[in-house]
Amino acid sequence: SDITTKNIFEGMNHVRDFEILDTEINDDEIRKCLDSLQNARAAGIDGTCIEMYKSTINTTLPYLNKLFNEILSSGNVSLSIG
């Protein structure tokens, strides 16, 4: 079945659930997300494989955090990052 807005927000009836969506993304969330991704997969559109992100997390984490939170606050994803 297709993912729809209804599917995504189903079960989020409490105001607190929605307030969480407005909080900044923190370093721990980024680490958990990267840890949950499987290795040995094809590189993404940026040509970077997940192993690179995982092996350089101590260096890249501040930049990823800034990037994700800028996207979250502005609602815009730049086509050219850098």
mmCIF file of C-alpha atoms in Angstrom:
data_model
loop_
_atom_site.group_PDB
_atom_site.id
_atom_site.type_symbol
_atom_site.label_atom_id
_atom_site.label_comp_id
_atom_site.label_asym_id
_atom_site.label_seq_id
_atom_site.Cartn_x
_atom_site.Cartn_y
_atom_site.Cartn_z
ATOM 1 C CA SER A 1 0.000 0.000 0.000
ATOM 2 C CA ASP A 2 1.075 3.576 -0.597
ATOM 3 C CA ILE A 3 2.424 5.694 2.210
ATOM 4 C CA THR A 4 0.100 8.613 2.746
ATOM 5 C CA THR A 5 -0.078 11.449 5.226
ATOM 6 C CA LYS A 6 -2.859 9.517 6.938
ATOM 7 C CA ASN A 7 -0.558 6.488 7.374
ATOM 8 C CA ILE A 8 2.291 8.581 8.725
ATOM 9 C CA PHE A 9 0.218 10.461 11.304
ATOM 10 C CA GLU A 10 -2.136 7.636 12.220
ATOM 11 C CA GLY A 11 -1.952 7.046 15.954
ATOM 12 C CA MET A 12 -0.503 10.496 16.680
ATOM 13 C CA ASN A 13 -3.556 11.877 18.431
ATOM 14 C CA HIS A 14 -1.864 13.487 21.388
ATOM 15 C CA VAL A 15 -0.545 17.054 21.086
ATOM 16 C CA ARG A 16 2.811 15.959 22.580
ATOM 17 C CA ASP A 17 3.346 13.583 19.643
ATOM 18 C CA PHE A 18 3.121 16.485 17.206
ATOM 19 C CA GLU A 19 5.241 18.822 19.367
ATOM 20 C CA ILE A 20 8.121 16.347 19.078
ATOM 21 C CA LEU A 21 8.119 16.968 15.325
ATOM 22 C CA ASP A 22 9.029 20.617 15.963
ATOM 23 C CA THR A 23 12.104 19.932 18.110
ATOM 24 C CA GLU A 24 15.630 20.083 16.737
ATOM 25 C CA ILE A 25 17.318 16.905 15.603
ATOM 26 C CA ASN A 26 20.055 15.995 18.061
ATOM 27 C CA ASP A 27 23.357 14.138 17.684
ATOM 28 C CA ASP A 28 22.028 11.006 19.373
ATOM 29 C CA GLU A 29 19.164 10.744 16.877
ATOM 30 C CA ILE A 30 21.590 11.035 13.962
ATOM 31 C CA ARG A 31 23.876 8.356 15.432
ATOM 32 C CA LYS A 32 20.936 5.995 16.038
ATOM 33 C CA CYS A 33 19.702 6.520 12.503
ATOM 34 C CA LEU A 34 23.113 5.809 10.976
ATOM 35 C CA ASP A 35 23.589 2.763 13.202
ATOM 36 C CA SER A 36 20.250 1.369 12.023
ATOM 37 C CA LEU A 37 21.209 1.522 8.330
ATOM 38 C CA GLN A 38 22.596 -1.610 6.686
ATOM 39 C CA ASN A 39 26.099 -1.662 5.221
ATOM 40 C CA ALA A 40 26.973 -2.940 1.750
ATOM 41 C CA ARG A 41 24.194 -1.077 -0.020
ATOM 42 C CA ALA A 42 24.440 1.050 -3.142
ATOM 43 C CA ALA A 43 25.588 4.626 -2.654
ATOM 44 C CA GLY A 44 22.953 7.336 -2.595
ATOM 45 C CA ILE A 45 22.430 10.110 -5.103
ATOM 46 C CA ASP A 46 25.427 11.924 -3.590
ATOM 47 C CA GLY A 47 27.657 8.936 -4.409
ATOM 48 C CA THR A 48 28.446 8.325 -0.751
ATOM 49 C CA CYS A 49 27.942 4.919 0.841
ATOM 50 C CA ILE A 50 26.666 4.481 4.389
ATOM 51 C CA GLU A 51 30.003 3.050 5.534
ATOM 52 C CA MET A 52 31.640 6.423 4.848
ATOM 53 C CA TYR A 53 29.122 8.217 7.035
ATOM 54 C CA LYS A 54 29.514 5.637 9.791
ATOM 55 C CA SER A 55 33.324 5.672 9.737
ATOM 56 C CA THR A 56 33.552 9.481 9.761
ATOM 57 C CA ILE A 57 30.724 10.196 12.208
ATOM 58 C CA ASN A 58 32.955 11.918 14.785
ATOM 59 C CA THR A 59 34.040 14.443 12.149
ATOM 60 C CA THR A 60 30.825 14.804 10.162
ATOM 61 C CA LEU A 61 28.261 14.784 12.988
ATOM 62 C CA PRO A 62 28.328 18.559 13.650
ATOM 63 C CA TYR A 63 27.871 19.251 9.927
ATOM 64 C CA LEU A 64 25.078 16.708 9.531
ATOM 65 C CA ASN A 65 23.351 18.140 12.593
ATOM 66 C CA LYS A 66 23.552 21.677 11.226
ATOM 67 C CA LEU A 67 22.352 20.555 7.784
ATOM 68 C CA PHE A 68 19.375 18.546 9.048
ATOM 69 C CA ASN A 69 18.256 21.262 11.453
ATOM 70 C CA GLU A 70 18.574 23.953 8.778
ATOM 71 C CA ILE A 71 16.364 21.866 6.485
ATOM 72 C CA LEU A 72 13.926 21.293 9.354
ATOM 73 C CA SER A 73 13.687 24.982 10.268
ATOM 74 C CA SER A 74 13.594 26.397 6.740
ATOM 75 C CA GLY A 75 11.612 23.672 5.018
ATOM 76 C CA ASN A 76 13.996 23.896 2.065
ATOM 77 C CA VAL A 77 16.457 21.375 0.720
ATOM 78 C CA SER A 78 19.159 22.962 -1.401
ATOM 79 C CA LEU A 79 20.019 21.233 -4.661
ATOM 80 C CA SER A 80 23.665 22.150 -4.133
ATOM 81 C CA ILE A 81 25.108 21.712 -0.683
ATOM 82 C CA GLY A 82 28.475 23.248 -0.165
#
